XYZ file of C-alpha atoms in Angstrom:
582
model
C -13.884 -17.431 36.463
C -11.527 -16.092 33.895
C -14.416 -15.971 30.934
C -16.650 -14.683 33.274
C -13.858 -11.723 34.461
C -13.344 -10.990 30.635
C -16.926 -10.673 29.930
C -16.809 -8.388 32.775
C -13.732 -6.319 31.812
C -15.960 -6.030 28.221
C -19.198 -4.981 29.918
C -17.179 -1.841 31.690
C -15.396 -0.769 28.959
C -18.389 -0.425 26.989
C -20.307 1.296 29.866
C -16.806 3.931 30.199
C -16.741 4.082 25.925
C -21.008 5.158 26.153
C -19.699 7.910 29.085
C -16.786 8.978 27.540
C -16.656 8.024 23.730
C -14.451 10.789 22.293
C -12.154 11.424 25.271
C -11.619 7.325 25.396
C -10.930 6.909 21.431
C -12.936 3.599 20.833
C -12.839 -0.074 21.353
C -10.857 -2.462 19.323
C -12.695 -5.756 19.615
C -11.107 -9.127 18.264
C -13.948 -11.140 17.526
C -15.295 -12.763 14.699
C -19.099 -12.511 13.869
C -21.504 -14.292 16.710
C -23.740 -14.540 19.925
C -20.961 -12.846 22.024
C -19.930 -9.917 19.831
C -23.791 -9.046 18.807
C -24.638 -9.090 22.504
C -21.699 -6.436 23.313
C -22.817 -4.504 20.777
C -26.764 -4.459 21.510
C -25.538 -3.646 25.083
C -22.811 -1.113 23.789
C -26.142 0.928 21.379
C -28.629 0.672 24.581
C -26.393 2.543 26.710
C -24.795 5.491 24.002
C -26.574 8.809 24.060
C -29.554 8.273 22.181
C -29.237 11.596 19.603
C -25.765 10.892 18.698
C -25.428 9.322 15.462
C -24.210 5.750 14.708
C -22.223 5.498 11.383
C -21.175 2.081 9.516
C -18.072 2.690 7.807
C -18.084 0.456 4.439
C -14.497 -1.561 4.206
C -14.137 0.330 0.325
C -15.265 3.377 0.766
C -13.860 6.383 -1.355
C -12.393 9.419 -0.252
C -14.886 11.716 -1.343
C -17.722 9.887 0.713
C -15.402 9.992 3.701
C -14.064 13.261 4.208
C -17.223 15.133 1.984
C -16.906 16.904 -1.726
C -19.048 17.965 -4.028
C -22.654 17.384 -4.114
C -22.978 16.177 -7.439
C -27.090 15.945 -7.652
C -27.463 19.519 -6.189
C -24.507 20.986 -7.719
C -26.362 19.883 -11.507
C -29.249 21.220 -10.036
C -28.339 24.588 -8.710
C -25.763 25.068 -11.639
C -23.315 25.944 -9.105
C -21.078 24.110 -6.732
C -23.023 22.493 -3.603
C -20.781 21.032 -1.092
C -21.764 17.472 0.902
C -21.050 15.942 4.356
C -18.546 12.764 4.162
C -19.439 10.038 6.686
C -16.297 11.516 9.242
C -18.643 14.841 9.378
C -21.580 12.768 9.766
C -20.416 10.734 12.455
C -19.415 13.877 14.649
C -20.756 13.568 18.360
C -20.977 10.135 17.794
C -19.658 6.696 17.204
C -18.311 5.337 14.126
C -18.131 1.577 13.593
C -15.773 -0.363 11.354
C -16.076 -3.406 10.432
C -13.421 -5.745 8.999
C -10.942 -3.230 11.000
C -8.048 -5.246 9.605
C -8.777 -4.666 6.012
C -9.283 -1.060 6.207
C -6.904 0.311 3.737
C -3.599 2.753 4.242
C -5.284 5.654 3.110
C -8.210 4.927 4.704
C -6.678 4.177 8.351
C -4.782 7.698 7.696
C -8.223 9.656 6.922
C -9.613 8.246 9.980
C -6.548 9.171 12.227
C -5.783 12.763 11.143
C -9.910 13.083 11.986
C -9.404 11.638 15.239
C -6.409 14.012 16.265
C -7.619 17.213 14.399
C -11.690 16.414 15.586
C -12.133 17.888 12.193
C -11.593 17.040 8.181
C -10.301 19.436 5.711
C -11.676 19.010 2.120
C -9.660 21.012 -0.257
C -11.039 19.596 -3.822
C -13.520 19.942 -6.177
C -13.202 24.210 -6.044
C -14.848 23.589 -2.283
C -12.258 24.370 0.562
C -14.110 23.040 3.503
C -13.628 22.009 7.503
C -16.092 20.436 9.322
C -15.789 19.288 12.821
C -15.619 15.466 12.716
C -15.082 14.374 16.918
C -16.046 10.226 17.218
C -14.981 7.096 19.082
C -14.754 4.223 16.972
C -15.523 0.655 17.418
C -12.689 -1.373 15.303
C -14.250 -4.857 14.766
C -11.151 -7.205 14.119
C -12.315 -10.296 12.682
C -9.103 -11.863 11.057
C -8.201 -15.283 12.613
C -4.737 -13.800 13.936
C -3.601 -10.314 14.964
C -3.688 -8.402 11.839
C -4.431 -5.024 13.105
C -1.933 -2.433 12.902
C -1.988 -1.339 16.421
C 0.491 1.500 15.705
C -1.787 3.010 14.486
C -5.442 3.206 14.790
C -5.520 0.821 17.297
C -2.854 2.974 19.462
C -5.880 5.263 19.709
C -8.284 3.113 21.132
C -8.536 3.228 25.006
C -9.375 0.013 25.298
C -8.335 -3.628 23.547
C -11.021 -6.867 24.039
C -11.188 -10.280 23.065
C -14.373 -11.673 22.809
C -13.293 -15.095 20.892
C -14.890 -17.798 22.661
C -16.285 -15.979 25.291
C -19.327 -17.183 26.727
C -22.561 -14.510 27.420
C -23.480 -14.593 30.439
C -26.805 -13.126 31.166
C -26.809 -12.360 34.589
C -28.334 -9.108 35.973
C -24.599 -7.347 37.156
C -23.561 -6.780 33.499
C -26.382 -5.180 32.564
C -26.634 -2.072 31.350
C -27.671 1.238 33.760
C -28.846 4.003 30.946
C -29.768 6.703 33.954
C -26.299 5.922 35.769
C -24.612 6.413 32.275
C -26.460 9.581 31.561
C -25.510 11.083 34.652
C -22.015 9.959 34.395
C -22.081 11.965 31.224
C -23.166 15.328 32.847
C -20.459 15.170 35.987
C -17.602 14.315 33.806
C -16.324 17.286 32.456
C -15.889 18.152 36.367
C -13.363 15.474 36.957
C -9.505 15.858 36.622
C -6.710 13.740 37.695
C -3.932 14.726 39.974
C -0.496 15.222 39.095
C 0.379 12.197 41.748
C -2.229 9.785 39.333
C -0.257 11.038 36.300
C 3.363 10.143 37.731
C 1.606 7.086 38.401
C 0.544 6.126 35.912
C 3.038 6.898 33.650
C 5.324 5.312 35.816
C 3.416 1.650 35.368
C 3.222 2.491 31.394
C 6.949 2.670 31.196
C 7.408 -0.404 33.547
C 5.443 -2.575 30.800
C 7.508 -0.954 28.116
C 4.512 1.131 26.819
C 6.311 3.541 24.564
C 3.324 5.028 23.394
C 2.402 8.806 25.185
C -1.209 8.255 24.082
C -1.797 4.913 26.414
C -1.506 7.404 29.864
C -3.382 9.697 28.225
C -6.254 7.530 27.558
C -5.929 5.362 30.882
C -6.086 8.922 32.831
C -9.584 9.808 30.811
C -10.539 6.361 31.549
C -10.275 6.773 35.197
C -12.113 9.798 34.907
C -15.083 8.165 33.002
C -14.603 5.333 36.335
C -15.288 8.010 38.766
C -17.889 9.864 36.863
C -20.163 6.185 36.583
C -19.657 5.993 40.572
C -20.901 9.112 41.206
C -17.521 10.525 42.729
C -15.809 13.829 42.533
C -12.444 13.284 42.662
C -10.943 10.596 40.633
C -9.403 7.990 43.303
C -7.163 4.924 43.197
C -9.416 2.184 42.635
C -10.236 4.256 39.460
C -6.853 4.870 38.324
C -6.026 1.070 39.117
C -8.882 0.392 36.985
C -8.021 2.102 34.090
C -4.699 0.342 34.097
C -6.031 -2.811 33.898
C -8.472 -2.246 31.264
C -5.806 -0.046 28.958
C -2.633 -0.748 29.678
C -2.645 -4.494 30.494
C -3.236 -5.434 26.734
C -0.702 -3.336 25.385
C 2.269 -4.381 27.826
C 5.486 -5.727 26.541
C 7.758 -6.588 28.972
C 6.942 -8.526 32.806
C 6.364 -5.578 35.155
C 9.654 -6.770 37.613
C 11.724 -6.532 35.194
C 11.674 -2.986 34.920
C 12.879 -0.279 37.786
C 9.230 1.387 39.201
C 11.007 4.209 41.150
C 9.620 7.458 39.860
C 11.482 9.842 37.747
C 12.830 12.298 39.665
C 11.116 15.401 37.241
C 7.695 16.018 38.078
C 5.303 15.964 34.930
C 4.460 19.464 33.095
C 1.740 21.384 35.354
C -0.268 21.548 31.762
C -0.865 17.852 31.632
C -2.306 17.905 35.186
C -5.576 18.752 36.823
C -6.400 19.386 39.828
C -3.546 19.000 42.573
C -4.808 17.658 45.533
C -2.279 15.762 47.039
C 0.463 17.693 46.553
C 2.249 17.048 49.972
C 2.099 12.685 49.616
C 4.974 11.123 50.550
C 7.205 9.329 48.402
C 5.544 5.899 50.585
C 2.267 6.647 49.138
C 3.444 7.378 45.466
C 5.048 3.986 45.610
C 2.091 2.655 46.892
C -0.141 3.882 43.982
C 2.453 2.584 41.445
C 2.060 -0.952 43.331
C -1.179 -1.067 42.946
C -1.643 0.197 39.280
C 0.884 -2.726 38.604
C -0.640 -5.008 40.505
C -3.633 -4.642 38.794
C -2.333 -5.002 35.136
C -0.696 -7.814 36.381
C -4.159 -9.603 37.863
C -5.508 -9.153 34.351
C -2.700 -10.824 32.248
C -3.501 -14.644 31.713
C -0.907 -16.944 33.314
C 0.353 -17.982 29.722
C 1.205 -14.460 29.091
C 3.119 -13.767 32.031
C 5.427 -16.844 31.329
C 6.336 -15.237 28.222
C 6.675 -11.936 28.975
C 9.616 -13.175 31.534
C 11.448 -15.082 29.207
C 10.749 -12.508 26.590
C 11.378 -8.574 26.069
C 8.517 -8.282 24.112
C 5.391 -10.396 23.384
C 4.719 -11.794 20.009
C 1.580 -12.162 18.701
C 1.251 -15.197 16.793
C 1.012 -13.796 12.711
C -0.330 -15.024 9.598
C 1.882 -17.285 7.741
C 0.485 -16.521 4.219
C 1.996 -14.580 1.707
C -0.723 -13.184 -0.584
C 0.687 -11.903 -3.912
C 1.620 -8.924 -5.440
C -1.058 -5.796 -5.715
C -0.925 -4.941 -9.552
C -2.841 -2.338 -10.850
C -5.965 -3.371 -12.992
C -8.194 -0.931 -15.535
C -10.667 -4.535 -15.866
C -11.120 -6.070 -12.599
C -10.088 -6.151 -8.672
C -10.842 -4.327 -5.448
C -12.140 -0.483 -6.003
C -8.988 2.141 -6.015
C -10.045 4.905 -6.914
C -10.016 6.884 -10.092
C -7.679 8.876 -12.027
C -7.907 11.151 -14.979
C -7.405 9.141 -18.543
C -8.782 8.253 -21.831
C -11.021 5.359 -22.790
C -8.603 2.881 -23.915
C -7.300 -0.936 -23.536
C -10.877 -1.469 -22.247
C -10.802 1.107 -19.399
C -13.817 1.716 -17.229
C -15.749 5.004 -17.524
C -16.392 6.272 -13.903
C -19.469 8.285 -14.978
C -20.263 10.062 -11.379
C -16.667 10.571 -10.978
C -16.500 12.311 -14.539
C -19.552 14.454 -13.704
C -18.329 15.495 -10.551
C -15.211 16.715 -12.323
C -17.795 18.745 -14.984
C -19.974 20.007 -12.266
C -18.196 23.149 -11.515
C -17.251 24.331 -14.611
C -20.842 24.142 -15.837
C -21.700 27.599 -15.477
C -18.872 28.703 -17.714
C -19.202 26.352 -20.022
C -22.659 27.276 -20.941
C -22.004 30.791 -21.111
C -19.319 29.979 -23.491
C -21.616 27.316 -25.450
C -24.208 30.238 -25.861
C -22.027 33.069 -26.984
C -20.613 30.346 -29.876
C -23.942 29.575 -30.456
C -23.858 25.831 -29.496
C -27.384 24.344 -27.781
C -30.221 26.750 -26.244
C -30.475 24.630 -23.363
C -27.721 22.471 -22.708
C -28.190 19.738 -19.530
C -24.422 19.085 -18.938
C -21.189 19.635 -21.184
C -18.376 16.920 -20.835
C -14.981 17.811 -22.278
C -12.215 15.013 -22.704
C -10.699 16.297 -19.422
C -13.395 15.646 -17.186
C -12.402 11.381 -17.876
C -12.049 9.979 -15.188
C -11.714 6.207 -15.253
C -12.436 3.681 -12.584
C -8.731 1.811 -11.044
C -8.146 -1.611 -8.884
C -6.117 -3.533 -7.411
C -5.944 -7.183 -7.765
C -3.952 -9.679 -5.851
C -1.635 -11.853 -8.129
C -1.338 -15.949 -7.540
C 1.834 -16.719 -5.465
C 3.995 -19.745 -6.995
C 6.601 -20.720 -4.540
C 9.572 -22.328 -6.222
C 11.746 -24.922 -4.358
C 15.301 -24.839 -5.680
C 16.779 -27.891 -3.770
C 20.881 -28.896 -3.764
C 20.853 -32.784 -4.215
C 24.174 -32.811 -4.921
C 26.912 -35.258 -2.807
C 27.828 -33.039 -0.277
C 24.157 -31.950 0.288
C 23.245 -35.610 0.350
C 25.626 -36.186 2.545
C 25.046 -33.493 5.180
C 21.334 -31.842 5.454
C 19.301 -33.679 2.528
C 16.983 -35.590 4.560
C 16.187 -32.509 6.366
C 15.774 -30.036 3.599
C 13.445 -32.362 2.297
C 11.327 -32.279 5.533
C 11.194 -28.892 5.465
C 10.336 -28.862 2.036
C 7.397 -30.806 2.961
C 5.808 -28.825 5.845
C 6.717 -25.801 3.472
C 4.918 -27.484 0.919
C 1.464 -27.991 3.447
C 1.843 -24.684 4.078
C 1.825 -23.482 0.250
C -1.519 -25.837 -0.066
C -3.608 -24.529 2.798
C -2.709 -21.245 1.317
C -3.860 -22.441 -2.203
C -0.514 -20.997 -4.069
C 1.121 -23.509 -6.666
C 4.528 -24.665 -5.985
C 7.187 -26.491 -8.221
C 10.249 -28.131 -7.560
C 13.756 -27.715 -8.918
C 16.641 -29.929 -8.546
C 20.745 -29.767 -9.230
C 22.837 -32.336 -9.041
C 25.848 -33.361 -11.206
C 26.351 -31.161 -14.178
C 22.779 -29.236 -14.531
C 19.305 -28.892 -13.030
C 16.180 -30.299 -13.542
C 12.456 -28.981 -13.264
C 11.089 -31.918 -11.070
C 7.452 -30.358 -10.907
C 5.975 -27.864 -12.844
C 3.598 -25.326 -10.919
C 1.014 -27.127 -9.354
C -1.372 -27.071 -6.714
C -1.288 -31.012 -6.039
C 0.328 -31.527 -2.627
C 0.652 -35.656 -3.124
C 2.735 -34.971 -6.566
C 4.850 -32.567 -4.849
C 5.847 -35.280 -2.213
C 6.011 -37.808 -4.223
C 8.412 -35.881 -6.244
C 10.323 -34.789 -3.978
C 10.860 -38.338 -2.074
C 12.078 -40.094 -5.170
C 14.887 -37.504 -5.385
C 18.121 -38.624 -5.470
C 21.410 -37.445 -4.250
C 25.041 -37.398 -5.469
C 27.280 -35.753 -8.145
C 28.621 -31.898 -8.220
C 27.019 -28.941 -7.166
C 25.740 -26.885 -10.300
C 24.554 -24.236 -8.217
C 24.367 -21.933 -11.161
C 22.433 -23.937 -13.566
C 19.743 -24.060 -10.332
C 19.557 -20.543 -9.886
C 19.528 -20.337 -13.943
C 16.514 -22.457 -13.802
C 14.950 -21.026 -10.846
C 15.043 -17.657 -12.443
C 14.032 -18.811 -16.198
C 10.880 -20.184 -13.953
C 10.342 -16.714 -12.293
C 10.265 -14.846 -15.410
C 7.244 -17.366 -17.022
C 5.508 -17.059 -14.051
C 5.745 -13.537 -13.592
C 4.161 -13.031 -17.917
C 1.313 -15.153 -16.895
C 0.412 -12.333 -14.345
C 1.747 -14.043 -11.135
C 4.071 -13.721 -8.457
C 6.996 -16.309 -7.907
C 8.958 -16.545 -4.448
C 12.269 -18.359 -4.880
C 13.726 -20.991 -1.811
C 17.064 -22.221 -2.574
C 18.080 -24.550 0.211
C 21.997 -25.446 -0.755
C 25.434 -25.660 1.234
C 26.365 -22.922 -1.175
C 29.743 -24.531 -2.528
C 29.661 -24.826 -6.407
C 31.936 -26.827 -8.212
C 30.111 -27.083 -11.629
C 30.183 -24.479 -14.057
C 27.462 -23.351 -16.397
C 28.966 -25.210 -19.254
C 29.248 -28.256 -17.143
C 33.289 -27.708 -16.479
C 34.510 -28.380 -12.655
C 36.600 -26.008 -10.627
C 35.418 -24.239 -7.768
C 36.658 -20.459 -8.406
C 34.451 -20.464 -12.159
C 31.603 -22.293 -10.647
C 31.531 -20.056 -8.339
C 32.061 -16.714 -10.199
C 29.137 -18.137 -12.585
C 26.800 -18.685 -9.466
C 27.425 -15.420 -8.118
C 26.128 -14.010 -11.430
C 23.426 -16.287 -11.366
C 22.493 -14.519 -8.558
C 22.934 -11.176 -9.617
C 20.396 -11.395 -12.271
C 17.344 -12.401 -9.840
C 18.307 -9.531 -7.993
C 17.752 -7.631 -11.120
C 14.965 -8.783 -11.479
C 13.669 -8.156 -7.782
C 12.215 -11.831 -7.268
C 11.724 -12.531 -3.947
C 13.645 -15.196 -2.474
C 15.085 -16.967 0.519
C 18.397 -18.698 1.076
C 18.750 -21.911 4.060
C 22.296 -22.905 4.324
C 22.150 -26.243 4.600
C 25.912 -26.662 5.966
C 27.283 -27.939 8.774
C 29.396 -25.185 8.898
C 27.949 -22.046 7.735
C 31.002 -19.815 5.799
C 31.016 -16.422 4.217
C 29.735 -17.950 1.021
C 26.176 -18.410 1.803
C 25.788 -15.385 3.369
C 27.579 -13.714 0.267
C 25.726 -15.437 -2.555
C 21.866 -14.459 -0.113
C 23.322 -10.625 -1.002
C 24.350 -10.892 -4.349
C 20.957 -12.636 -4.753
C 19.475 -9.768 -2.740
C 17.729 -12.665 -0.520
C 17.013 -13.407 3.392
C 19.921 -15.703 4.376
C 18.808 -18.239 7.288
C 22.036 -20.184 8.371
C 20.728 -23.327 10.214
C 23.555 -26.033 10.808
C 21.734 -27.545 13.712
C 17.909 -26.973 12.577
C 15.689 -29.828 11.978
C 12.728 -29.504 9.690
C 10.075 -27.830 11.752
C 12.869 -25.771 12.484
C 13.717 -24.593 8.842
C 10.028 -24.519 7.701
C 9.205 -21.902 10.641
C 12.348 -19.629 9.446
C 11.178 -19.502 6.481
C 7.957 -18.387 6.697
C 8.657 -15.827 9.024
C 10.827 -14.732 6.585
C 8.308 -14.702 3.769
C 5.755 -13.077 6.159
């Protein structure tokens, strides 16, 4: 029943996206690549408007085939400047779809937004100045194996929020598809309005789910319009509005319904953000009554598992990616497509040669009057000029190395070794499904030791890191000497180091091997300072019993994430840590 009910809840908000697709934003589907997904979105084409257009959004597109430029074939043909549709333009009336949603870019996701509140894009380049209505729904295909969309974001404009991960299809003849219902829908819905007792209502349930966003209301209240327009009603009643609850608010609640107060506000909503006002004189009975129900609703389509943790938590948690990919660095050679950028032809730089006649396309009138008056070429085709470079720019990920710095010293091995080398470990299987190289540095008596060199070998690692001993003083500044020597080699080879100390944090060794606490100490601090300098990422577990000042104050001179954990076991550690790398 429950993958049959969410192939249902998929079915209708595809049949309210095809009557509605602007007014309801889009779909954001989280589904990888298969029999399920291609069958919503067969079903999802069959029943949009037939003449609206259908654009595929490539994952690396530039900014001057999205939002439109300059025409550079008609512009060198016409000797003057020709302007060009991007795909936003192209796309208006119609649906856009986006695939790999979760690796859209920044700039991207912010072209695509301003397009979707404006319903227009403004090109102001090229000598064009241009705005051209661009009014869409989108269809975000997620297919990352955890929650990786931003759903502050584009997603926060989608109406509605499906999971099709392994969902079964089922075939039979209820979720199929009425095209004439659909098209009629279409026609009666610009007739349809809400009342102002549907929009207290609803905005009542969105703030008992801790839904801070205005735009979820919004959408749910075009939603239930879309509802009553595909049942052939003219007023927009409660079933509908219950309806669009559950299918837009449900999967963006935070918080357990219950736990928040549903009387209404006492301030009615503005009169502009109403329609129609047909029920003016309800009682307060039957406003609480509509509230129950909207809830009620939201709650019938929240799995079991969910509820439990939305009453034990304020706020739900999607489970995240553990990986830490490295560094973007700028590249001239190699990488992901950037963008380009005026420059010269140097250190093996990449000539962009339709970006560099775009730039010479304008000024190609001028430049042959001038080229004829000098008496330069009868007939010239196209003059380039040294300014018109433009060169072609990526971005490339740098390899992560994650560098253990373990205390093995006596009061370490007397207190947390054992587990700071099982966290070590499941930090370690971590590092390897990732594919990063990790290496292993020790301190113990009077200096430290590199135990492993970077390495991707997971059995070395352990093996290392079981044969090591503890006892002796606490260098601590002779590990985070090492650990930083370490970063910088790494970091000239191109690469991107992350730093782990896991120590109690009391030093009694000096750099020079002399014991005292107060100059061990003063030398560990500046041991610290200078990866700080140096802005290497890193983490600090304090492995004490007894968590003091000094951990915490050594984590800020080292400019790290300080995790005290005197009663953590492993698992414990390992799972800190990575949400701190995260």
């Amino acid at each position: 029943m429950t993958a049959a009910l969410a192939w249902s809840d998929a079915v209708t908000a595809a049949q309210f996206f095809a009557v509605d697709p602007i007014g309801t934003g889009g779909v954001l589907v989280r589904s990888r690549a298969g029999p399920a997904r291609e069958r919503w979105m067969a079903m999802l084409r069959a029943a949009l408007p037939p003449t609206g257009p259908l654009k595929h959004l490539p994952l690396h597109i530039a900014d001057g085939r999205l939002l439109g430029g300059l025409d550079l074939n008609a512009t060198l043909l016409a000797g003057r400047p020709v302007a060009e549709r991007g795909l936003l333009a192209e796309a208006d009336g119609g649906v856009l779809i986006l695939a790999m949603a979760e690796r859209l870019s920044s700039a991207t996701t912010v072209h695509i937004t301003a397009a979707m509140d404006a319903r227009e894009t403004i090109v102001e380049r090229d000598g064009l100045s241009l705005r051209m209505p661009a009014r869409f729904g989108v269809i975000a295909l997620d297919e990352g194996l955890d929650d990786e969309f931003a759903p502050g974001s584009l997603g926060d404009r989608l109406g509605f929020h499906i999971d099709l991960d392994e969902v079964p299809i089922w075939e039979a003849d209820e979720f199929a598809m009425d095209r004439v219902a659909i098209s009629a829908a279409r026609e009666r819905l610009s007739a349809l309005r809400t009342n102002e007792k549907q929009v207290e209502a609803i905005c009542t349930a969105a703030a008992a789910l801790g839904i801070a966003s205005l735009r979820a209301p919004i959408l749910a209240l075009r939603v239930a319009c879309a509802s009553a327009a595909l049942a052939a009603r003219h007023v927009v009643e409660q079933d509908d509005v219950a309806l669009a609850a559950r299918l837009v608010l449900a999967p963006r609640a935070l918080v357990f319904p219950q736990e928040q107060g549903l009387e209404p506000p006492q301030e009615q909503p503005s009169p502009e953000s109403c329609g129609d006002d047909n029920n003016d004189k309800d009682n307060p009975d039957t406003d609480r009554a509509l509230d129950e129900v909207i809830l009620a609703a939201v709650q019938a389509a929240l799995p079991p598992d969910v509820l439990a943790a939305l009453r034990t938590s304020s706020a739900r948690s999607r489970g995240r990616s553990h990986g830490k990919a490295g560094a973007l660095q700028k590249s001239n050679k190699r990488g992901r497509p950037a963008g380009v950028s005026r420059g010269d032809l140097r250190a093996g730089a990449k000539l962009n040669v339709i970006e560099t006649l775009r730039a010479a396309a304008p000024w190609q009138p001028l430049r042959r009057r001038e080229a004829a008056v000098s008496g330069g070429l009868s007939r010239p085709r196209i003059l380039i000029r040294k300014d018109d470079f433009r060169i072609s720019r990526f971005k490339q990920r740098t390899e992560t190395t994650t560098i253990f710095v373990v205390d093995a010293s006596g009061s370490a091995a007397l207190h947390r070794l054992a587990e700071a080398k099982g966290a070590v470990e499941l930090l370690l299987a971590d590092c390897y499904i990732r594919r990063d190289q990790v290496a292993l540095i020790a301190f113990r008596g009077s200096a430290a030791e590199l135990l492993l060199p970077p390495t991707r070998s997971l059995a070395r690692a352990k093996r290392c890191l079981a044969g090591l001993p503890g006892g002796g003083g606490t260098p601590l500044a002779a590990g985070l000497d090492a650990a930083f020597a370490l970063s910088d080699s790494i970091r000239r080879k191109g690469q991107t180091p992350t730093v782990i100390v896991l120590t109690d944090g009391r030093a009694n060794i000096a750099r020079d091997g002399a014991q005292g606490r107060p100059r061990a100490e003063e030398d560990a601090i500046n041991a610290a300072r200078q990866l700080r300098a140096a802005a290497i990422t890193a983490v600090l577990v304090d492995t004490s019993p007894r968590p003091g000042a000094s951990g915490g104050a050594l984590a800020k001179e080292m400019g790290a994430r300080y995790l005290p954990m005197p009663h953590a076991d492993a698992t414990t550690l390992s799972k800190a840590v990575l949400a701190s790398m995260g």
